[in-house]
XYZ file of C-alpha atoms in Angstrom:
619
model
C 72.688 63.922 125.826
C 75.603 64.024 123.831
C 77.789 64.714 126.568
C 76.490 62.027 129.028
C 77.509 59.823 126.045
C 81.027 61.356 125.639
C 81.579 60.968 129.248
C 80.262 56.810 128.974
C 83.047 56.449 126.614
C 85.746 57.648 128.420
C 84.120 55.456 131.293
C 84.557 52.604 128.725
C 87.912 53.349 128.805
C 88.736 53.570 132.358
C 90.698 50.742 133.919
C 90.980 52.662 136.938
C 89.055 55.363 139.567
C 89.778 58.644 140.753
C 88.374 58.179 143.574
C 86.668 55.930 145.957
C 83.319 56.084 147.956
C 82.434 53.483 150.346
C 78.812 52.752 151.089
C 78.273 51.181 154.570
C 75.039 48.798 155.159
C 74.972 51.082 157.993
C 72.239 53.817 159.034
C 74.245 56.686 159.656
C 72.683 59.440 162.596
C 74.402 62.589 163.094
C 73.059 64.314 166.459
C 70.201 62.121 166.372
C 69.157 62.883 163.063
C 69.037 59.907 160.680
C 66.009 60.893 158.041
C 65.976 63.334 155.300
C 63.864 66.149 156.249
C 62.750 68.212 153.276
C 61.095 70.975 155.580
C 64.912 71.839 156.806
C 66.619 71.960 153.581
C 64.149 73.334 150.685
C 63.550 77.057 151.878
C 63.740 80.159 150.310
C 63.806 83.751 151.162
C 60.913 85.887 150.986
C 57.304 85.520 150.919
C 55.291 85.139 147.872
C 53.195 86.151 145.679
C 49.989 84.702 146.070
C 49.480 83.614 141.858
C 53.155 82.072 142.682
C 52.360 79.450 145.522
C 51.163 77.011 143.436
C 54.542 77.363 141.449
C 56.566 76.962 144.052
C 54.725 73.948 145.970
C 55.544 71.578 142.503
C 58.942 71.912 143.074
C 58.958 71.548 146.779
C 60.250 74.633 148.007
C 58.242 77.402 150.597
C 59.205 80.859 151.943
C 61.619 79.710 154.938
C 62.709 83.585 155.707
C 60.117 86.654 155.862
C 62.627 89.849 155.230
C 62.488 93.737 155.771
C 58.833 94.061 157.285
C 60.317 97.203 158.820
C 61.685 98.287 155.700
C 58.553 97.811 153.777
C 55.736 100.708 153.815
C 58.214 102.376 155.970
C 56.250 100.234 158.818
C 59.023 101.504 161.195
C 59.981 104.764 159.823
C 56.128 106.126 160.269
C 55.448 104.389 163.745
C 54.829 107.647 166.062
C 56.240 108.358 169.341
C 54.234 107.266 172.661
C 52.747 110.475 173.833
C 53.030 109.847 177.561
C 56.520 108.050 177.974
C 58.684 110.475 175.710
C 61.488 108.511 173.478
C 59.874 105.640 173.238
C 57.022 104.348 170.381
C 53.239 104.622 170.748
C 51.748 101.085 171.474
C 48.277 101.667 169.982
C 49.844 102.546 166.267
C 49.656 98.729 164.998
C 46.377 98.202 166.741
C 44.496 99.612 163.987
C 42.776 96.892 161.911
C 42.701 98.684 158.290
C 46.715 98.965 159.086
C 47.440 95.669 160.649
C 45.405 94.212 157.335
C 47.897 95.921 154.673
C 51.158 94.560 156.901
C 50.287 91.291 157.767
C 48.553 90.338 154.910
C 50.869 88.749 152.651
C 52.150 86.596 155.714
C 48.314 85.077 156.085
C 48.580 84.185 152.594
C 51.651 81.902 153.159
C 49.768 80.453 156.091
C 46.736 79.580 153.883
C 48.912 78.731 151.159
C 51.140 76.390 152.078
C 49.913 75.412 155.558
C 52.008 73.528 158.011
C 55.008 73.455 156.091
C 55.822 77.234 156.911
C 55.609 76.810 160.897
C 59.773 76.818 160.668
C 59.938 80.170 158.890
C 62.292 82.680 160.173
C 61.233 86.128 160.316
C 64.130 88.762 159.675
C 64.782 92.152 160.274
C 66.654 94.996 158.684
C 67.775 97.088 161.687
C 68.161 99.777 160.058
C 65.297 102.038 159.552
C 63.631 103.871 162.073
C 61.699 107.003 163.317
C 62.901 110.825 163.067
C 61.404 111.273 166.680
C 64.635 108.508 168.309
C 68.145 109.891 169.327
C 70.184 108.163 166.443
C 73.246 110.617 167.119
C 75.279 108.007 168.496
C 75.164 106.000 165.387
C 75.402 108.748 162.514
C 71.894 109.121 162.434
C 71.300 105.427 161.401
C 69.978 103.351 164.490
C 68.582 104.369 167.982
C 70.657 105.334 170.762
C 68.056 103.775 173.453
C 68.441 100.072 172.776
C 65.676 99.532 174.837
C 62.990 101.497 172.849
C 64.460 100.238 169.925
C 63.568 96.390 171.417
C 60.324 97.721 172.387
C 59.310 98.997 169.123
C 60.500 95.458 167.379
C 57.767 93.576 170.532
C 54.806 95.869 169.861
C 55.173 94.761 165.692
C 55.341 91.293 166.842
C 52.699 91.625 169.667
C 50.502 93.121 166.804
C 51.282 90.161 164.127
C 49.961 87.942 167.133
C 47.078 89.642 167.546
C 45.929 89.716 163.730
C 47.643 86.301 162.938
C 45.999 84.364 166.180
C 49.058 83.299 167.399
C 50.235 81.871 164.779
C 53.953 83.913 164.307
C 57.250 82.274 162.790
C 59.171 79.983 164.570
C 62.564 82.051 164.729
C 63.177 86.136 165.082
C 66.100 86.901 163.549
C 66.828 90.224 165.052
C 69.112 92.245 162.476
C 70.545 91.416 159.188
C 74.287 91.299 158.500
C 75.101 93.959 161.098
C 78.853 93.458 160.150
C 77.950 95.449 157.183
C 77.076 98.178 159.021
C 79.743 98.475 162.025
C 79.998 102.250 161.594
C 76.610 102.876 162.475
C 75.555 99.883 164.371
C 79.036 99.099 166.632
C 79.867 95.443 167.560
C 78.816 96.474 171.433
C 75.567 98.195 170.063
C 75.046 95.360 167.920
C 75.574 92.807 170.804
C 73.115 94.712 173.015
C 70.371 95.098 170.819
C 70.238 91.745 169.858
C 70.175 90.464 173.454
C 67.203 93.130 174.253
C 65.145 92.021 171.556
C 65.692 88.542 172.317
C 64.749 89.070 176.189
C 61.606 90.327 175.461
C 60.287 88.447 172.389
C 61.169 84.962 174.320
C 59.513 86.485 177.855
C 56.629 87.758 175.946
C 56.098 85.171 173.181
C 58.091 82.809 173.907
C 59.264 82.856 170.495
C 62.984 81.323 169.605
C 65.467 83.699 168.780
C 68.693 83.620 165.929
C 71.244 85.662 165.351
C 74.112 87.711 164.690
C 73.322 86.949 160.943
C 76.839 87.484 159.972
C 77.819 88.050 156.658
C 79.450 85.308 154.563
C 83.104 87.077 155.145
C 82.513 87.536 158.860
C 83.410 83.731 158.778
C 85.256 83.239 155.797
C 87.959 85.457 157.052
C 87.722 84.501 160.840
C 91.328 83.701 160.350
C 93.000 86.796 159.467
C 94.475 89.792 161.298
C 95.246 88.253 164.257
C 91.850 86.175 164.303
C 89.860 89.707 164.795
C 86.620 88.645 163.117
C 86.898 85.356 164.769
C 87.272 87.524 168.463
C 84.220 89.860 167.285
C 82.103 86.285 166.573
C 83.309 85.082 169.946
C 82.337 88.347 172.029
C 78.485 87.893 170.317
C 78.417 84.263 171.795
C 79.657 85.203 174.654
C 76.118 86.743 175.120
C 74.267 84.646 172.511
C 74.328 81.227 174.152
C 72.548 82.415 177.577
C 69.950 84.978 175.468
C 69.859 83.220 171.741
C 68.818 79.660 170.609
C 70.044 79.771 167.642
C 73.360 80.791 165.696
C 72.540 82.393 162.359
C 75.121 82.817 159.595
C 75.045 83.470 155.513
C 77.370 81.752 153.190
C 78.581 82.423 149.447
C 80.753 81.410 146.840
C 81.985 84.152 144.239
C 83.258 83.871 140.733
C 86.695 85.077 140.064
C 86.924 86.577 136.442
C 90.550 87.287 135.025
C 91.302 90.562 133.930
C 90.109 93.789 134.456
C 86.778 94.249 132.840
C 85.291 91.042 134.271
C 83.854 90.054 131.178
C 85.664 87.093 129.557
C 83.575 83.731 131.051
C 85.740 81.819 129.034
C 88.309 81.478 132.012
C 86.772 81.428 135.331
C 87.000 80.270 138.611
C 85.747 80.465 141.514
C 85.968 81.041 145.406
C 84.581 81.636 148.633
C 83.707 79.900 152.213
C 82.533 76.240 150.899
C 83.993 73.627 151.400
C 87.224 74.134 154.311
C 86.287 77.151 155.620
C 83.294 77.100 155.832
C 83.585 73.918 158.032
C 86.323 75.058 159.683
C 84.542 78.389 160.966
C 81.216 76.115 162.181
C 83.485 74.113 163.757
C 85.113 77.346 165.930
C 81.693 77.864 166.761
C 80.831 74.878 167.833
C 84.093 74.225 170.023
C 83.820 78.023 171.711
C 80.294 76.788 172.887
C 81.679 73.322 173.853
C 84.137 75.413 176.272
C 81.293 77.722 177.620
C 78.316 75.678 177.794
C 79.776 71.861 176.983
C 77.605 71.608 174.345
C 77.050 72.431 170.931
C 74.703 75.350 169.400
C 72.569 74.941 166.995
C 72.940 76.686 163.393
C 70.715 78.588 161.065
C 71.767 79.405 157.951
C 69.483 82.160 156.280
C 71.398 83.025 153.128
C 73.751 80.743 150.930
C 74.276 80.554 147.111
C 76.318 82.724 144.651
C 77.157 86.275 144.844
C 78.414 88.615 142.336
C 79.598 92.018 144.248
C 83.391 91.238 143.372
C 82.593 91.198 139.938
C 82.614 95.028 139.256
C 79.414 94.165 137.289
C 75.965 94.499 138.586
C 74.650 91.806 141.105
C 72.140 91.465 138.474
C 74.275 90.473 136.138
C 73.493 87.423 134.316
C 74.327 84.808 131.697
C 74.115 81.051 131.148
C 77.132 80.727 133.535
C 75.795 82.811 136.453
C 72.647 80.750 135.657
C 74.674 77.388 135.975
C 76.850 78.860 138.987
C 74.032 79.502 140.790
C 72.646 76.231 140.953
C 76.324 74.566 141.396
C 76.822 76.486 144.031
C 73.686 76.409 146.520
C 74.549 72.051 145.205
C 77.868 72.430 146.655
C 76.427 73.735 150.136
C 73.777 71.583 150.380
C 76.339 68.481 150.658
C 78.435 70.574 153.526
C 75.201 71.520 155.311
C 73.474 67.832 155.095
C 77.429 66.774 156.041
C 76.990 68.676 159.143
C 73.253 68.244 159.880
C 74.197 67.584 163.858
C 74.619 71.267 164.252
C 72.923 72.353 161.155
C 68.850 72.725 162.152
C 67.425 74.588 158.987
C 69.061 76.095 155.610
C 67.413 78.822 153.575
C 69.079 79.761 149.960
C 69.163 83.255 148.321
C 66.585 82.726 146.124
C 62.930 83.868 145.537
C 59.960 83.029 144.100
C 60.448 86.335 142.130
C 61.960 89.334 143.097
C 61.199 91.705 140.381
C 59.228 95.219 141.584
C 59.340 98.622 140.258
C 63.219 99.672 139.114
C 64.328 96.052 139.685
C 63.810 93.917 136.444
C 66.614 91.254 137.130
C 65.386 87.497 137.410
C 68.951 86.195 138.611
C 67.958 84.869 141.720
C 64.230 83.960 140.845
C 62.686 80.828 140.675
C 59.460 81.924 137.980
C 58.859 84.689 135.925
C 55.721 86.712 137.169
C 53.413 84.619 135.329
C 55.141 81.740 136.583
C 57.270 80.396 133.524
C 60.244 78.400 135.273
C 63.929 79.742 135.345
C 66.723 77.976 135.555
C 66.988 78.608 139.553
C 64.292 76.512 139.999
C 66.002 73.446 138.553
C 67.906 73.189 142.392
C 64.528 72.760 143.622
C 63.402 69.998 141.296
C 66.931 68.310 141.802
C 66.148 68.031 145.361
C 62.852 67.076 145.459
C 63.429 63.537 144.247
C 64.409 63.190 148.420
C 61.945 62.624 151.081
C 61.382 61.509 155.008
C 61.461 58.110 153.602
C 64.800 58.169 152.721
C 67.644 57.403 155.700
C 71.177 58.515 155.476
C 73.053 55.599 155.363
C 77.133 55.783 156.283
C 79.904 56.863 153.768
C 83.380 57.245 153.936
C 85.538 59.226 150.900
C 89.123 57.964 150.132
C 91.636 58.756 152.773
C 94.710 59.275 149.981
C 96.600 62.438 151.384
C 95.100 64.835 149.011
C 92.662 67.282 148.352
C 88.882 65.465 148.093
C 87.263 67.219 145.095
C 84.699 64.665 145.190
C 81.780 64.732 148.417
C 79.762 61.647 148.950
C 75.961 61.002 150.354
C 73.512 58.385 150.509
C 70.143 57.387 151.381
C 67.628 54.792 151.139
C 64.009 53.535 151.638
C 63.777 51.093 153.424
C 59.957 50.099 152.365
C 60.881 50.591 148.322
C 64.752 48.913 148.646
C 65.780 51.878 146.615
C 68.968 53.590 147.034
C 70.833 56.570 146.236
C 74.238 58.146 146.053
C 74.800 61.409 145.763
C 78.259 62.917 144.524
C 79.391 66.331 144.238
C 82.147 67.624 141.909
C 84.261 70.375 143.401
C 86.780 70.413 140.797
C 86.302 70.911 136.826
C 87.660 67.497 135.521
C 86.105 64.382 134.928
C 86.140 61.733 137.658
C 85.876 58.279 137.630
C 84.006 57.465 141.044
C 84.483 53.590 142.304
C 81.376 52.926 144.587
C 82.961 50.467 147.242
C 79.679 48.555 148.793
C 81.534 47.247 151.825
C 82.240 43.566 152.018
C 79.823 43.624 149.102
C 76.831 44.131 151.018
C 74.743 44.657 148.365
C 76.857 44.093 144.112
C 74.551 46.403 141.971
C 75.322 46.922 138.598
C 72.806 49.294 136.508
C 70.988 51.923 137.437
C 70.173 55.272 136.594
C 71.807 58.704 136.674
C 70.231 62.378 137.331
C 73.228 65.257 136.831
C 72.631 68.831 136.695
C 75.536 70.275 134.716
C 76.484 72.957 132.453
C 76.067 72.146 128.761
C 76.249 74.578 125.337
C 76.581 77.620 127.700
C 73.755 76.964 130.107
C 72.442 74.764 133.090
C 70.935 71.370 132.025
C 69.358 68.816 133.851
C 69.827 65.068 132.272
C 67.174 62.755 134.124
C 67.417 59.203 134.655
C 69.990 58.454 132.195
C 70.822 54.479 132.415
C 74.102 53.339 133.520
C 75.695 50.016 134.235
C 79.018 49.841 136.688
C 79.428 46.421 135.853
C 80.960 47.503 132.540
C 83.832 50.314 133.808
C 85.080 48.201 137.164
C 81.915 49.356 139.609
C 82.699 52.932 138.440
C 80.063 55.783 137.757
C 80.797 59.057 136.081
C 81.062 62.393 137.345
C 80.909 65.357 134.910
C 83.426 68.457 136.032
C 81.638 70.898 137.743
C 78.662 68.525 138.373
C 76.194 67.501 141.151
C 74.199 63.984 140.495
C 72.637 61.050 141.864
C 72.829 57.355 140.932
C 69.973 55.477 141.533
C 69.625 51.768 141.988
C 66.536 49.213 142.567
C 67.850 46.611 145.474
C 66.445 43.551 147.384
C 68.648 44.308 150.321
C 66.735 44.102 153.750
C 67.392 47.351 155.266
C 65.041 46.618 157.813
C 67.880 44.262 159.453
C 70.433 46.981 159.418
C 71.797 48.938 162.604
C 72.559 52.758 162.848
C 75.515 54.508 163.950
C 74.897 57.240 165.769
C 77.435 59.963 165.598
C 77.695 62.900 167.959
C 81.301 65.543 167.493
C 83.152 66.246 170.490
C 85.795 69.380 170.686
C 89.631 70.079 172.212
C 89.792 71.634 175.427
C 91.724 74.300 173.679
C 91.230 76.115 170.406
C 93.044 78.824 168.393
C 95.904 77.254 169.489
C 99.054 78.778 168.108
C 101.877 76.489 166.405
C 104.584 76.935 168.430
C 108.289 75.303 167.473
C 106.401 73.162 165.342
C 103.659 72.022 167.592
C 100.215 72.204 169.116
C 98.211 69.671 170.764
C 95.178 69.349 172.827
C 93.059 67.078 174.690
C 89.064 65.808 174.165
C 86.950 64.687 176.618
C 84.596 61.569 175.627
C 81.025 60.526 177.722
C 82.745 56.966 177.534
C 84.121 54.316 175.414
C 83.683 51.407 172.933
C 83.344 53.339 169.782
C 82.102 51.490 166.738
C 83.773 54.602 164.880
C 86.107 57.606 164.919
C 87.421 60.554 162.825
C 89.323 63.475 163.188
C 89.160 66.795 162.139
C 91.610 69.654 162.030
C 91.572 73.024 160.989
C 94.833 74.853 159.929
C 95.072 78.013 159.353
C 99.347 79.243 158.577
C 101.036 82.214 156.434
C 99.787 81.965 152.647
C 102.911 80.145 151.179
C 103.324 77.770 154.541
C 103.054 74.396 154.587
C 99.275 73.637 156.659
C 99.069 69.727 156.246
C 100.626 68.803 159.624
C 103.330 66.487 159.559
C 102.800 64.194 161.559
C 99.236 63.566 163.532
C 99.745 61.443 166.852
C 96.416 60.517 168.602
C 96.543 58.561 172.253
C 100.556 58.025 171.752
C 99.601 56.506 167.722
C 100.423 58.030 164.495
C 97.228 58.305 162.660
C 98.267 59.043 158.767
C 95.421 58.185 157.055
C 93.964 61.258 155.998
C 92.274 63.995 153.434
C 91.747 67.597 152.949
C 88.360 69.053 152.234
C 88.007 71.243 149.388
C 89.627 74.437 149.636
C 88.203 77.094 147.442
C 90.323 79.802 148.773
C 93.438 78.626 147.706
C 94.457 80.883 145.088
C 92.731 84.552 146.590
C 92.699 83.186 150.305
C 95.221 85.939 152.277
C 95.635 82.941 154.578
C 95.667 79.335 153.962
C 93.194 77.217 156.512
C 92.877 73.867 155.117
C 91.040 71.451 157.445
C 92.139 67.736 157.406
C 89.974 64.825 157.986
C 92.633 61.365 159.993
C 90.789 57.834 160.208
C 91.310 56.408 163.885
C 91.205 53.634 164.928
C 88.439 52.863 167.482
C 90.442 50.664 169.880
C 92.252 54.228 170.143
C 89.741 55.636 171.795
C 89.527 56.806 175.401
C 87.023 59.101 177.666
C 90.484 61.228 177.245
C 92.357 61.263 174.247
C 95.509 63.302 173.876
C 95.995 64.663 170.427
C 99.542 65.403 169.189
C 100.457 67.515 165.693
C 103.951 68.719 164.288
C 103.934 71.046 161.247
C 106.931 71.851 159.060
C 108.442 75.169 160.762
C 107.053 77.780 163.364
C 103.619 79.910 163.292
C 100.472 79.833 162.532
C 97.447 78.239 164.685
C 95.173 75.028 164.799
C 91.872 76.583 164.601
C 89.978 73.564 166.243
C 90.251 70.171 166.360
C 86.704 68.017 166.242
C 86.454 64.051 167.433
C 83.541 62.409 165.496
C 82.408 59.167 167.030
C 80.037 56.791 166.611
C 77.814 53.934 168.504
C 76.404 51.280 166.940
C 72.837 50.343 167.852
């Protein structure tokens, strides 16, 4: 409390904002999607425990990823070899009803747990256990050198999982987990037909939807460097991935950077990682290589997001009230990029679990509830989020185009049967921001309200709920703690039943990875038609560490667009590259079913990554 005070008086203060936010009496649609759907954005990985469903139903989160059924009782590792076709596994093993009891148990008890709202779970495999009796000398003795027993023995688990379940199996296979991490014994080839194999036969047989290559967070993060070789890995998979794969599946994380060399003084950090630029900036090379193949987008799964420790030279089970905080900040942080991008995004599931404590594992870093279900502070992400629902409509935003660095992201929503609305804002950087919320043309003047922040406070998370507020008093300004993620609250009599949606789908260059040559790039993107109601542009950048990646000069349709912002960059003291991406206002009357787009940077090299044309129709 005594902060949230502190932070009023410096409001009191304030004859000026950081920043602005503008709030549109606009519905705002991305892709067709104009609702908040819970059920896509408040998964977590693994199933549970049974004594823990309740638990995790009050704070409105469910298993959205089963993980390592071949891992677990060595399901794969025992699985015997087919007597009469030699090399290839026996398909009466999982018939057995005692055995298909102990496996697919604990998946029936999410199914009578929580019902309906685990029919989008993604089921995930290791890849990378398997029996004595297949060739693995290919792959130093680590995976199968017939891909297509391998596939087989991945349809007979599944066809077995039907046959106990009643039909009744997850929505999405996700084939193997972060093969990237295991290129020496599962090669990028290998990797690409395996996943195609399994996929053939689980959508022929089951007709189940398919996701992968479940890259790694760096697999993305670094699609920029060495000559783009990560990116041309990524592009070889969906090469093969958009005619044999539904979905795209990816993992994202943030890491704390800890000066010095034992990693142990907190009192100094930062941190980094994929979120905010480059993590757009890599969806958005994904989304403009499929535009070229298949002109249209693909749709995105992300299975694993939140914070990760491994460059700590600590354990990954390290923890303390600031990995506590951290990991709460950081899944925040994500969920504003992912709901940002919720045209390609279909489903999000964080790295956390109900509890992941068994034999020789005691940490509780990533778990929501202690065994006997006491609450940790993970769970308080959960119970942030739940105050949204399917009532709730996204409503339009804008953030200030001022030539800098946004270190504030903006959302909204309201209900249109309650005349409540929200605005969510994010705080990428560590200072205090004054946040002027600009209700456009003063379609709705509200003045109090009240304020729900999750920050960090006396050296752990806190949560301060419904704290009372009044904009009226600091020049329509709200405060945002440093390093803070909260919502403001107001109680309207605006009829949002009178207001139209904008509907906004992204369209991509013709060209992509296009190097900077003598100071230039441009490219060209093809529209359905005409008579926008809005327009933005967005650019990704990536240029030598110490160059210069904010283009000069921005030209679209024979116009100088200038106004403009970069999204938070995260990378930009450990990145080996810099790839900002920059967001340009244009004008409507601009655009064309062709537009031309121009850029000059300040000296030679480096590429343009992508460039993305967001437009919108008013209905």
């Amino acid at each position: 409390m005594f902060l949230l005070v502190l932070y009023t008086l410096l409001l009191w203060g304030a004859a000026y904002s950081d920043t602005t936010v503008t709030i549109y009496n606009e519905w705002l649609s991305q892709g067709g999607r104009v609702h908040y759907e819970p059920q896509r954005w408040n998964k977590h990985n693994a199933l549970d425990k049974r004594t823990l469903i309740p638990n995790c139903k009050s704070i409105g989160t469910a298993p959205g990823r089963w993980v390592n059924r071949d891992l677990r009782e060595n399901l794969f590792a025992n699985w015997p070899q087919n007597p009469s076709h030699h090399g290839y596994p026996d398909p009466t093993y999982l018939q057995d009803h005692a055995l298909q009891r102990r496996t697919w148990g604990s998946y029936m008890f999410q199914l009578t747990g929580y019902g309906s709202v685990v029919d989008d779970m993604v089921w995930e495999m290791k890849g990378l256990s398997w029996p004595n009796w297949m060739n693995k000398s290919n792959h130093q003795g680590g995976f199968p050198n017939n891909v297509d027993a391998a596939s087989e023995l991945v349809s007979l688990m599944v066809q077995s999982a039907k046959s106990y379940i009643g039909g009744r199996l997850p929505y999405i296979f996700e084939v193997i987990n972060e093969p990237d991490w295991a290129e020496k014994i599962i090669d990028p080839q290998t990797n690409v037909d395996y996943q195609r194999a399994v996929a053939d036969k689980l959508k022929s047989r089951f007709g189940m939807k398919v996701a992968g290559p479940s890259y790694t967070s760096f697999a993305l993060r670094q699609a920029d460097e060495n000559d783009f070789s990560y990116w041309k890995r990524t592009a070889k998979f969906l090469d093969m991935s958009l005619d044999h794969l539904d979905f795209f599946s990816f993992h994202s994380y943030n890491y704390l950077h800890i000066p010095g060399r034992n990693h142990t003084n907190f009192s100094n950090y930062t941190y980094y990682g994929i979120n905010e630029a480059r993590l757009v900036a890599s969806l958005d090379m994904v989304e403009n290589y499929s535009h070229q193949k298949k002109g249209k987008g693909v749709q995105l799964v992300n299975t694993e997001f939140g914070l990760g420790l491994l460059n700590l030279g600590v354990s990954p089970n390290f923890e303390n009230g600031i990995t506590d905080f951290q990991t709460i900040y950081q899944l925040n942080g994500f969920m504003f990029t992912f709901l940002t991008l919720r045209e390609f995004i279909d489903r999000v599931t964080a790295y956390l679990l109900a509890n992941e404590q068994y034999p020789g594992h005691t940490s509780l870093r990533n778990s929501l509830f202690t065994t006997d279900g006491r609450p940790l502070s993970a769970a308080k992400f959960y119970t942030f989020w739940h105050n949204f629902n399917s009532n709730q409509t996204f409503l339009r935003v804008s953030s200030q185009y001022n030539g800098q660095e946004r270190k504030v992201a903006p959302l909204a929503l309201a209900n249109p049967h309650t005349k409540e609305m929200v605005v969510l804002l994010h705080n990428y950087g560590s200072k205090f921001e004054n946040v002027k919320l600009d209700f456009n043309n003063s379609w709705i003047n509200p003045s109090t309200g009240k304020e729900t922040c999750i920050l960090f406070e006396n050296g752990n998370p806190a949560v301060h709920l419904n704290y009372p507020f009044n904009m009226s008093e600091h020049n329509g300004t709200v405060g945002l703690p440093g390093s803070s993620t909260c919502f403001y609250k107001f109680k309207t009599n605006y009829n949002f039943a009178g207001i139209r949606t904008d509907n906004q789908n992204t369209y991509y260059g013709k060209d992509m990875v296009i190097p900077i040559s003598n100071g230039h790039a441009q490219t060209t993107i093809s529209l359905p038609g005409s008579g926008y109601h809005t327009a933005h542009l967005r650019v990704g950048v990536s240029r030598d560490k110490n160059a210069n990646a904010k283009p000069q000069e921005v030209v679209f349709n024979g116009q100088a667009v200038s106004a403009s912002y970069m999204l938070f960059d995260a990378m930009k003291i450990l990145g080996k590259t810099k790839w900002n991406v920059w967001e340009y206002m244009v004008p409507e009357s601009l655009v064309h079913p062709t537009n031309n787009v121009n850029m000059t940077f300040d000296g030679d090299g480096g590429t343009v990554t992508s460039v993305a044309l967001v437009v919108g129709t008013l209905q």
